[in-house]
Amino acid sequence: MTDIKNPSLLGGAMIIAGTAIGAGMLANPTSTAGVWFVGSVGVLLYTWFCMTTSGLMLLEANLHYPTGASFDTIVTNLLGKRWNIVNGLSVAFVLYILTYAYITSGGSITENAINSLGIIQISRSMGSLLFCLVLAIFVWFSTKAVDRLSTILIGGMIISFFLSTTGLLTSISSATLLDSQDTSAPAHLPYLLTALPVCLVSFGFHGNVPSLVKYYNRDGQKVMRSIFIGTFLALFIYILWQMAVQGNLPRKEFAPVITKGGDVAALLDALSRYISINYIEITLNFFAYMAIASSFLGVTLGLFDYIADLFKFSDTPWGRAKAALVTFAPPLLLSLQFPYGFVAAIGYAGLAATLWAAIVPALLVKSSRKKFPHTTYKVYGGNAMIYFIIIFGLLNIFTQIGIQLGWIATFRG
């Protein structure tokens, strides 16, 4: 028990930040090109507030249940079996599909990194296998192990991020950043809604809340502070990245980047016409790898605890081994079979994430306040905040469906 007596606030914050700041952030400048910098900051702030609040709502509901209880237990008791089936499917789908996405992307970078050394040559499948197995050991071992490795990865992310963006931030053009140089460019407002879905995925950390309740020995205030610090760090990095890219690359030049689905190589190629990026490409590759690894750890930790709660696996080495097998085997096998599905997987995760990361937490806290009038932790805002978060979730669902059906304008450059 000595390893969980006094867990640091920084450790929990790093788990939250590491889960949120994934490779998906590299798509933010492209997905928000329609509303550009000012609009994207507004969407990021709105999404950050709503997603942080919904995470705290999940925390409030979670504290009424025994340590280790996850979505399965809480949703069944507060909302009933039907809601639990719907929520369980969405939770499992999102966490599994994100795990698959990170294994495929992490495997690709692992393959390239090892092959570039010239010592041995490995396949994409072997890269995915190595990436998954090494990091899975930390999840199997303990939350504290994930805490320590996440802290190292986030530190490396921050260093590589600032190294890669220093040149970009010092060369920002205010006219480019504010999109004021081209008076004939399309208006920003019609594309406001299209920026929401990717931003929502960029603040996904909710699967880690039950894990942090357990980690901090049910100290609601400490979990709350770790969530605020972790999500605010993510918000800060996102805004800096928006400035770095949208302050150098004119809005009209995003067409080829959008055509290639926000591919990092396409983005760097477009930027190279405006600024020298030789060293930026190297540091961005380091950043991307650590971002993917930290997100993989955070996402799989939440999935691991959900699986352990769902199947009632014991918190013993053998029980954790069984939970690890159910957690990692399906997405790993899928990655070995379909090694090039990263972008599509991230896209499919958005709609399901809206349900369990926004709407369900609001419904849970509404029900828990009726069932448990006395609580050690209560989210701000009262009932009005509950409906505010539900509207946020419904707006995202409408947007994602509307984009697919062509009801909502999409910026093409």
Short mmCIF file of C-alpha atoms in Angstrom, two decimals:
data_model
loop_
_atom_site.label_atom_id
_atom_site.label_comp_id
_atom_site.label_asym_id
_atom_site.label_seq_id
_atom_site.Cartn_x
_atom_site.Cartn_y
_atom_site.Cartn_z
CA MET A 1 0.00 0.00 0.00
CA THR A 2 2.94 2.35 0.42
CA ASP A 3 3.04 3.17 -3.28
CA ILE A 4 -0.42 4.82 -3.18
CA LYS A 5 -0.33 6.64 0.18
CA ASN A 6 0.66 10.05 -1.10
CA PRO A 7 0.29 10.20 -4.88
CA SER A 8 1.32 13.54 -6.32
CA LEU A 9 -1.13 16.00 -7.85
CA LEU A 10 1.25 16.33 -10.80
CA GLY A 11 1.03 12.60 -11.55
CA GLY A 12 -2.76 12.64 -11.92
CA ALA A 13 -2.64 15.84 -13.96
CA MET A 14 -0.11 14.23 -16.30
CA ILE A 15 -2.37 11.21 -16.80
CA ILE A 16 -5.24 13.55 -17.73
CA ALA A 17 -3.08 15.75 -19.98
CA GLY A 18 -1.39 12.74 -21.57
CA THR A 19 -4.75 11.18 -22.42
CA ALA A 20 -6.12 14.41 -23.89
CA ILE A 21 -3.04 15.53 -25.82
CA GLY A 22 -2.85 12.83 -28.43
CA ALA A 23 -2.03 12.73 -32.08
CA GLY A 24 -5.50 14.17 -32.66
CA MET A 25 -4.22 17.62 -31.71
CA LEU A 26 -2.19 17.65 -34.93
CA ALA A 27 -5.52 17.73 -36.77
CA ASN A 28 -6.82 20.74 -34.83
CA PRO A 29 -5.39 23.50 -37.09
CA THR A 30 -6.84 21.75 -40.14
CA SER A 31 -10.26 21.02 -38.63
CA THR A 32 -10.57 24.63 -37.41
CA ALA A 33 -9.25 26.26 -40.61
CA GLY A 34 -12.79 27.35 -41.45
CA VAL A 35 -13.22 29.48 -38.31
CA TRP A 36 -9.49 30.30 -38.14
CA PHE A 37 -7.59 31.41 -35.04
CA VAL A 38 -10.03 33.63 -33.12
CA GLY A 39 -12.93 31.28 -33.80
CA SER A 40 -10.85 28.21 -32.94
CA VAL A 41 -9.85 29.68 -29.57
CA GLY A 42 -13.52 30.29 -28.81
CA VAL A 43 -14.44 26.70 -29.76
CA LEU A 44 -11.51 25.30 -27.76
CA LEU A 45 -12.48 27.30 -24.65
CA TYR A 46 -16.13 26.25 -24.94
CA THR A 47 -15.20 22.60 -25.44
CA TRP A 48 -12.60 22.67 -22.64
CA PHE A 49 -15.12 24.06 -20.15
CA CYS A 50 -17.86 21.58 -21.10
CA MET A 51 -15.62 18.52 -21.20
CA THR A 52 -13.89 19.43 -17.93
CA THR A 53 -17.26 19.99 -16.28
CA SER A 54 -18.68 16.70 -17.57
CA GLY A 55 -15.60 14.93 -16.20
CA LEU A 56 -16.23 16.50 -12.79
CA MET A 57 -19.86 15.35 -13.00
CA LEU A 58 -18.62 11.83 -13.51
CA LEU A 59 -16.37 12.31 -10.48
CA GLU A 60 -19.31 13.43 -8.31
CA ALA A 61 -21.34 10.36 -9.26
CA ASN A 62 -18.36 8.02 -8.91
CA LEU A 63 -17.66 9.05 -5.30
CA HIS A 64 -20.97 7.51 -4.17
CA TYR A 65 -19.71 4.04 -5.10
CA PRO A 66 -16.97 1.71 -3.83
CA THR A 67 -13.40 2.29 -4.94
CA GLY A 68 -12.80 0.59 -8.29
CA ALA A 69 -16.39 1.02 -9.50
CA SER A 70 -16.42 2.15 -13.13
CA PHE A 71 -19.04 3.03 -15.75
CA ASP A 72 -20.69 -0.38 -15.70
CA THR A 73 -21.54 -0.29 -12.00
CA ILE A 74 -22.44 3.41 -11.80
CA VAL A 75 -24.59 3.65 -14.94
CA THR A 76 -26.51 0.46 -14.13
CA ASN A 77 -27.35 1.67 -10.62
CA LEU A 78 -28.26 5.26 -11.54
CA LEU A 79 -29.73 5.01 -15.05
CA GLY A 80 -30.74 1.38 -15.43
CA LYS A 81 -29.65 -1.58 -17.54
CA ARG A 82 -30.80 -0.17 -20.90
CA TRP A 83 -28.75 2.98 -20.50
CA ASN A 84 -25.84 0.84 -19.32
CA ILE A 85 -25.98 -1.29 -22.46
CA VAL A 86 -25.97 1.81 -24.69
CA ASN A 87 -23.28 3.52 -22.63
CA GLY A 88 -21.23 0.34 -22.32
CA LEU A 89 -21.20 -0.15 -26.07
CA SER A 90 -20.16 3.47 -26.66
CA VAL A 91 -17.44 3.36 -23.96
CA ALA A 92 -16.02 0.08 -25.23
CA PHE A 93 -16.21 1.24 -28.85
CA VAL A 94 -14.44 4.55 -28.22
CA LEU A 95 -11.71 3.16 -25.97
CA TYR A 96 -11.06 0.12 -28.16
CA ILE A 97 -11.06 2.12 -31.40
CA LEU A 98 -8.71 4.73 -29.92
CA THR A 99 -6.43 1.97 -28.62
CA TYR A 100 -6.41 0.47 -32.12
CA ALA A 101 -5.71 3.90 -33.63
CA TYR A 102 -2.77 4.56 -31.33
CA ILE A 103 -1.32 1.06 -31.87
CA THR A 104 -1.41 1.53 -35.66
CA SER A 105 0.10 5.02 -35.52
CA GLY A 106 2.62 4.16 -32.81
CA GLY A 107 3.58 1.01 -34.70
CA SER A 108 4.26 3.05 -37.83
CA ILE A 109 6.59 5.44 -36.00
CA THR A 110 8.30 2.54 -34.18
CA GLU A 111 8.88 0.78 -37.50
CA ASN A 112 10.38 3.90 -39.10
CA ALA A 113 12.53 4.72 -36.07
CA ILE A 114 14.04 1.22 -35.79
CA ASN A 115 14.55 0.80 -39.54
CA SER A 116 16.25 4.20 -39.78
CA LEU A 117 18.99 2.95 -37.44
CA GLY A 118 20.07 0.53 -40.18
CA ILE A 119 20.81 -2.30 -37.72
CA ILE A 120 17.72 -4.42 -38.34
CA GLN A 121 14.60 -4.04 -40.45
CA ILE A 122 11.16 -4.72 -38.99
CA SER A 123 7.65 -4.76 -40.44
CA ARG A 124 4.72 -2.52 -39.56
CA SER A 125 3.13 -5.43 -37.69
CA MET A 126 6.25 -5.95 -35.58
CA GLY A 127 6.37 -2.21 -34.85
CA SER A 128 2.77 -2.32 -33.63
CA LEU A 129 3.48 -5.41 -31.53
CA LEU A 130 6.52 -3.83 -29.85
CA PHE A 131 4.74 -0.53 -29.23
CA CYS A 132 1.74 -2.25 -27.65
CA LEU A 133 3.55 -4.84 -25.53
CA VAL A 134 6.08 -2.45 -23.98
CA LEU A 135 3.47 0.11 -22.93
CA ALA A 136 0.93 -2.54 -21.89
CA ILE A 137 3.36 -3.73 -19.20
CA PHE A 138 3.07 -0.34 -17.46
CA VAL A 139 -0.74 -0.47 -17.49
CA TRP A 140 -0.72 -4.03 -16.14
CA PHE A 141 1.74 -3.14 -13.38
CA SER A 142 -0.12 -0.21 -11.73
CA THR A 143 -1.65 3.24 -12.10
CA LYS A 144 1.49 4.62 -10.45
CA ALA A 145 3.63 3.12 -13.22
CA VAL A 146 1.42 4.86 -15.80
CA ASP A 147 1.72 8.08 -13.73
CA ARG A 148 5.53 7.94 -13.81
CA LEU A 149 5.85 7.11 -17.49
CA SER A 150 3.15 9.64 -18.45
CA THR A 151 5.05 12.35 -16.56
CA ILE A 152 8.23 11.52 -18.50
CA LEU A 153 6.36 11.45 -21.82
CA ILE A 154 4.54 14.72 -21.13
CA GLY A 155 7.85 16.33 -20.17
CA GLY A 156 9.36 15.12 -23.43
CA MET A 157 6.27 16.27 -25.32
CA ILE A 158 6.51 19.76 -23.86
CA ILE A 159 10.24 20.04 -24.65
CA SER A 160 9.86 18.75 -28.22
CA PHE A 161 6.72 20.82 -28.70
CA PHE A 162 8.42 24.06 -27.74
CA LEU A 163 11.53 23.19 -29.78
CA SER A 164 9.36 22.55 -32.83
CA THR A 165 7.17 25.62 -32.40
CA THR A 166 9.77 28.20 -31.32
CA GLY A 167 10.65 29.06 -34.89
CA LEU A 168 7.00 29.14 -35.87
CA LEU A 169 5.92 31.32 -32.94
CA THR A 170 8.65 33.89 -33.58
CA SER A 171 7.66 34.25 -37.24
CA ILE A 172 3.91 34.74 -36.75
CA SER A 173 2.26 37.30 -39.02
CA SER A 174 -0.65 39.11 -37.39
CA ALA A 175 -2.34 39.50 -40.78
CA THR A 176 -2.12 35.74 -41.33
CA LEU A 177 -3.19 34.92 -37.77
CA LEU A 178 -6.27 37.15 -38.04
CA ASP A 179 -6.89 36.24 -41.71
CA SER A 180 -7.11 39.91 -42.63
CA GLN A 181 -4.94 39.90 -45.77
CA ASP A 182 -7.53 38.31 -48.09
CA THR A 183 -10.80 40.25 -48.11
CA SER A 184 -12.34 37.85 -50.66
CA ALA A 185 -11.85 34.78 -48.43
CA PRO A 186 -14.94 32.86 -47.22
CA ALA A 187 -16.47 34.06 -43.94
CA HIS A 188 -15.52 32.29 -40.71
CA LEU A 189 -18.89 31.99 -38.97
CA PRO A 190 -20.50 29.41 -41.32
CA TYR A 191 -17.82 26.90 -40.31
CA LEU A 192 -18.16 27.33 -36.55
CA LEU A 193 -19.96 24.04 -35.91
CA THR A 194 -17.57 21.93 -37.99
CA ALA A 195 -14.77 22.69 -35.53
CA LEU A 196 -16.62 21.13 -32.58
CA PRO A 197 -16.22 17.33 -33.10
CA VAL A 198 -12.41 17.22 -33.35
CA CYS A 199 -12.09 19.60 -30.42
CA LEU A 200 -14.33 17.31 -28.35
CA VAL A 201 -12.10 14.31 -29.06
CA SER A 202 -9.09 16.47 -28.14
CA PHE A 203 -10.40 16.77 -24.56
CA GLY A 204 -11.32 13.14 -23.99
CA PHE A 205 -10.08 11.92 -20.59
CA HIS A 206 -13.27 10.64 -18.91
CA GLY A 207 -12.28 7.00 -18.90
CA ASN A 208 -9.55 7.91 -16.38
CA VAL A 209 -11.82 9.44 -13.73
CA PRO A 210 -12.62 6.14 -11.93
CA SER A 211 -8.91 5.28 -12.05
CA LEU A 212 -8.00 8.59 -10.38
CA VAL A 213 -10.69 8.16 -7.71
CA LYS A 214 -8.96 4.91 -6.82
CA TYR A 215 -5.48 6.42 -7.17
CA TYR A 216 -6.19 9.36 -4.85
CA ASN A 217 -7.99 7.24 -2.26
CA ARG A 218 -11.37 8.90 -2.94
CA ASP A 219 -10.06 12.43 -2.36
CA GLY A 220 -12.54 14.31 -4.59
CA GLN A 221 -10.79 17.67 -4.26
CA LYS A 222 -7.47 16.22 -5.38
CA VAL A 223 -9.04 14.46 -8.35
CA MET A 224 -10.82 17.71 -9.27
CA ARG A 225 -7.57 19.70 -9.15
CA SER A 226 -5.71 17.11 -11.23
CA ILE A 227 -8.48 17.28 -13.87
CA PHE A 228 -8.35 21.08 -14.01
CA ILE A 229 -4.56 21.19 -14.23
CA GLY A 230 -4.37 18.42 -16.84
CA THR A 231 -7.10 19.80 -19.11
CA PHE A 232 -5.82 23.39 -18.79
CA LEU A 233 -2.34 22.24 -19.83
CA ALA A 234 -3.92 20.58 -22.87
CA LEU A 235 -5.84 23.79 -23.69
CA PHE A 236 -2.67 25.90 -23.38
CA ILE A 237 -0.71 23.63 -25.74
CA TYR A 238 -3.58 23.52 -28.24
CA ILE A 239 -3.81 27.33 -28.42
CA LEU A 240 -0.03 27.68 -28.86
CA TRP A 241 -0.12 25.11 -31.66
CA GLN A 242 -3.00 26.96 -33.34
CA MET A 243 -0.95 30.18 -33.18
CA ALA A 244 2.17 28.47 -34.53
CA VAL A 245 0.41 26.99 -37.57
CA GLN A 246 -2.34 29.50 -38.34
CA GLY A 247 0.01 32.43 -37.78
CA ASN A 248 2.34 31.23 -40.55
CA LEU A 249 0.25 29.30 -43.05
CA PRO A 250 -2.47 31.40 -44.76
CA ARG A 251 -6.00 30.04 -44.57
CA LYS A 252 -6.28 29.61 -48.34
CA GLU A 253 -3.18 27.36 -48.33
CA PHE A 254 -4.91 24.68 -46.26
CA ALA A 255 -6.61 23.12 -49.31
CA PRO A 256 -3.91 20.46 -50.00
CA VAL A 257 -3.64 19.70 -46.26
CA ILE A 258 -7.41 19.23 -45.99
CA THR A 259 -7.39 17.03 -49.10
CA LYS A 260 -4.93 14.69 -47.35
CA GLY A 261 -6.98 14.57 -44.16
CA GLY A 262 -4.74 16.83 -42.10
CA ASP A 263 -1.67 14.65 -42.68
CA VAL A 264 1.35 16.02 -40.76
CA ALA A 265 3.66 15.58 -43.75
CA ALA A 266 1.27 17.60 -45.93
CA LEU A 267 1.06 20.30 -43.25
CA LEU A 268 4.87 20.51 -43.00
CA ASP A 269 5.15 20.65 -46.78
CA ALA A 270 2.70 23.58 -46.89
CA LEU A 271 4.54 25.35 -44.06
CA SER A 272 7.91 24.88 -45.77
CA ARG A 273 6.90 27.43 -48.38
CA TYR A 274 6.71 30.10 -45.68
CA ILE A 275 9.37 29.10 -43.13
CA SER A 276 12.39 26.78 -42.90
CA ILE A 277 11.26 23.62 -41.11
CA ASN A 278 14.22 21.20 -41.33
CA TYR A 279 14.67 20.82 -37.56
CA ILE A 280 10.93 21.27 -36.95
CA GLU A 281 10.17 18.04 -38.79
CA ILE A 282 12.52 16.05 -36.54
CA THR A 283 11.20 17.48 -33.28
CA LEU A 284 7.60 17.13 -34.45
CA ASN A 285 8.19 13.42 -35.02
CA PHE A 286 9.44 13.13 -31.44
CA PHE A 287 6.42 15.07 -30.24
CA ALA A 288 4.00 12.91 -32.22
CA TYR A 289 5.50 9.68 -30.86
CA MET A 290 5.33 10.83 -27.24
CA ALA A 291 1.84 12.22 -27.76
CA ILE A 292 0.64 8.89 -29.14
CA ALA A 293 2.36 6.91 -26.37
CA SER A 294 0.96 9.10 -23.57
CA SER A 295 -2.55 8.96 -25.06
CA PHE A 296 -2.25 5.19 -25.43
CA LEU A 297 -1.38 4.89 -21.73
CA GLY A 298 -4.23 7.13 -20.60
CA VAL A 299 -6.86 5.55 -22.84
CA THR A 300 -5.87 1.98 -22.04
CA LEU A 301 -5.71 2.67 -18.30
CA GLY A 302 -9.35 3.76 -18.43
CA LEU A 303 -10.27 0.75 -20.60
CA PHE A 304 -8.32 -1.60 -18.30
CA ASP A 305 -10.21 -0.42 -15.19
CA TYR A 306 -13.53 -0.56 -17.06
CA ILE A 307 -12.84 -4.16 -18.13
CA ALA A 308 -11.75 -5.11 -14.60
CA ASP A 309 -14.99 -3.68 -13.18
CA LEU A 310 -17.19 -5.19 -15.91
CA PHE A 311 -15.84 -8.73 -15.50
CA LYS A 312 -15.08 -8.37 -11.78
CA PHE A 313 -11.41 -9.29 -12.20
CA SER A 314 -9.50 -9.17 -8.92
CA ASP A 315 -6.74 -6.62 -8.28
CA THR A 316 -4.07 -9.34 -8.18
CA PRO A 317 -1.28 -10.05 -10.70
CA TRP A 318 -3.37 -12.84 -12.30
CA GLY A 319 -6.58 -10.78 -12.23
CA ARG A 320 -4.76 -7.81 -13.79
CA ALA A 321 -3.23 -10.14 -16.39
CA LYS A 322 -6.70 -11.28 -17.45
CA ALA A 323 -7.89 -7.66 -17.62
CA ALA A 324 -4.81 -6.77 -19.68
CA LEU A 325 -5.48 -9.61 -22.13
CA VAL A 326 -9.08 -8.47 -22.72
CA THR A 327 -7.91 -4.84 -22.96
CA PHE A 328 -5.04 -5.18 -25.42
CA ALA A 329 -5.59 -8.34 -27.48
CA PRO A 330 -8.61 -7.21 -29.61
CA PRO A 331 -7.17 -3.84 -30.77
CA LEU A 332 -3.71 -5.36 -31.27
CA LEU A 333 -5.10 -8.15 -33.47
CA LEU A 334 -7.17 -5.58 -35.39
CA SER A 335 -4.06 -3.45 -35.89
CA LEU A 336 -2.08 -6.42 -37.21
CA GLN A 337 -4.91 -7.13 -39.66
CA PHE A 338 -5.61 -3.50 -40.68
CA PRO A 339 -2.42 -1.47 -40.07
CA TYR A 340 -3.46 1.74 -41.88
CA GLY A 341 -6.71 2.81 -40.27
CA PHE A 342 -5.60 5.61 -37.92
CA VAL A 343 -7.46 8.59 -39.41
CA ALA A 344 -10.69 6.67 -40.01
CA ALA A 345 -10.62 5.27 -36.47
CA ILE A 346 -10.28 8.73 -34.88
CA GLY A 347 -13.24 9.92 -36.94
CA TYR A 348 -15.49 7.04 -35.86
CA ALA A 349 -14.67 7.65 -32.17
CA GLY A 350 -16.20 11.13 -32.08
CA LEU A 351 -19.91 10.35 -32.19
CA ALA A 352 -19.80 7.63 -29.53
CA ALA A 353 -17.51 9.76 -27.32
CA THR A 354 -20.12 12.51 -27.24
CA LEU A 355 -22.59 10.17 -25.56
CA TRP A 356 -20.45 8.88 -22.70
CA ALA A 357 -18.20 11.92 -22.24
CA ALA A 358 -20.95 14.57 -22.18
CA ILE A 359 -24.56 13.38 -22.05
CA VAL A 360 -24.19 10.35 -19.75
CA PRO A 361 -22.12 12.19 -17.05
CA ALA A 362 -24.79 14.92 -16.93
CA LEU A 363 -27.56 12.33 -16.56
CA LEU A 364 -25.56 10.47 -13.92
CA VAL A 365 -25.08 13.51 -11.71
CA LYS A 366 -28.75 14.46 -12.10
CA SER A 367 -29.80 11.00 -10.90
CA SER A 368 -27.17 10.75 -8.17
CA ARG A 369 -28.28 14.02 -6.56
CA LYS A 370 -31.77 12.57 -6.19
CA LYS A 371 -30.53 9.25 -4.85
CA PHE A 372 -27.70 10.64 -2.67
CA PRO A 373 -28.67 14.09 -1.32
CA HIS A 374 -25.52 14.29 0.80
CA THR A 375 -22.18 14.28 -0.99
CA THR A 376 -18.53 15.00 -0.23
CA TYR A 377 -18.02 16.68 -3.61
CA LYS A 378 -20.46 18.62 -5.77
CA VAL A 379 -19.93 20.17 -9.20
CA TYR A 380 -20.60 23.88 -9.62
CA GLY A 381 -23.58 25.30 -11.52
CA GLY A 382 -26.54 23.38 -10.12
CA ASN A 383 -29.21 21.94 -12.44
CA ALA A 384 -28.65 24.65 -15.04
CA MET A 385 -25.11 23.30 -15.63
CA ILE A 386 -26.49 19.80 -16.17
CA TYR A 387 -28.70 21.00 -19.02
CA PHE A 388 -25.87 23.18 -20.37
CA ILE A 389 -23.69 20.07 -20.76
CA ILE A 390 -26.52 18.01 -22.28
CA ILE A 391 -27.08 20.76 -24.89
CA PHE A 392 -23.33 20.70 -25.63
CA GLY A 393 -23.53 16.96 -26.25
CA LEU A 394 -26.62 17.19 -28.45
CA LEU A 395 -25.01 20.01 -30.45
CA ASN A 396 -21.99 17.80 -31.15
CA ILE A 397 -24.19 14.87 -32.20
CA PHE A 398 -26.19 17.12 -34.54
CA THR A 399 -22.97 18.53 -36.00
CA GLN A 400 -21.39 15.15 -36.64
CA ILE A 401 -24.53 13.78 -38.29
CA GLY A 402 -25.02 17.04 -40.20
CA ILE A 403 -21.48 16.91 -41.60
CA GLN A 404 -21.97 13.32 -42.81
CA LEU A 405 -25.29 14.19 -44.46
CA GLY A 406 -24.02 17.43 -45.99
CA TRP A 407 -26.32 19.68 -43.95
CA ILE A 408 -23.43 21.69 -42.51
CA ALA A 409 -20.87 23.60 -44.57
CA THR A 410 -17.36 22.14 -44.55
CA PHE A 411 -14.30 24.30 -45.29
CA ARG A 412 -12.22 23.01 -48.21
CA GLY A 413 -9.65 25.76 -48.49
#
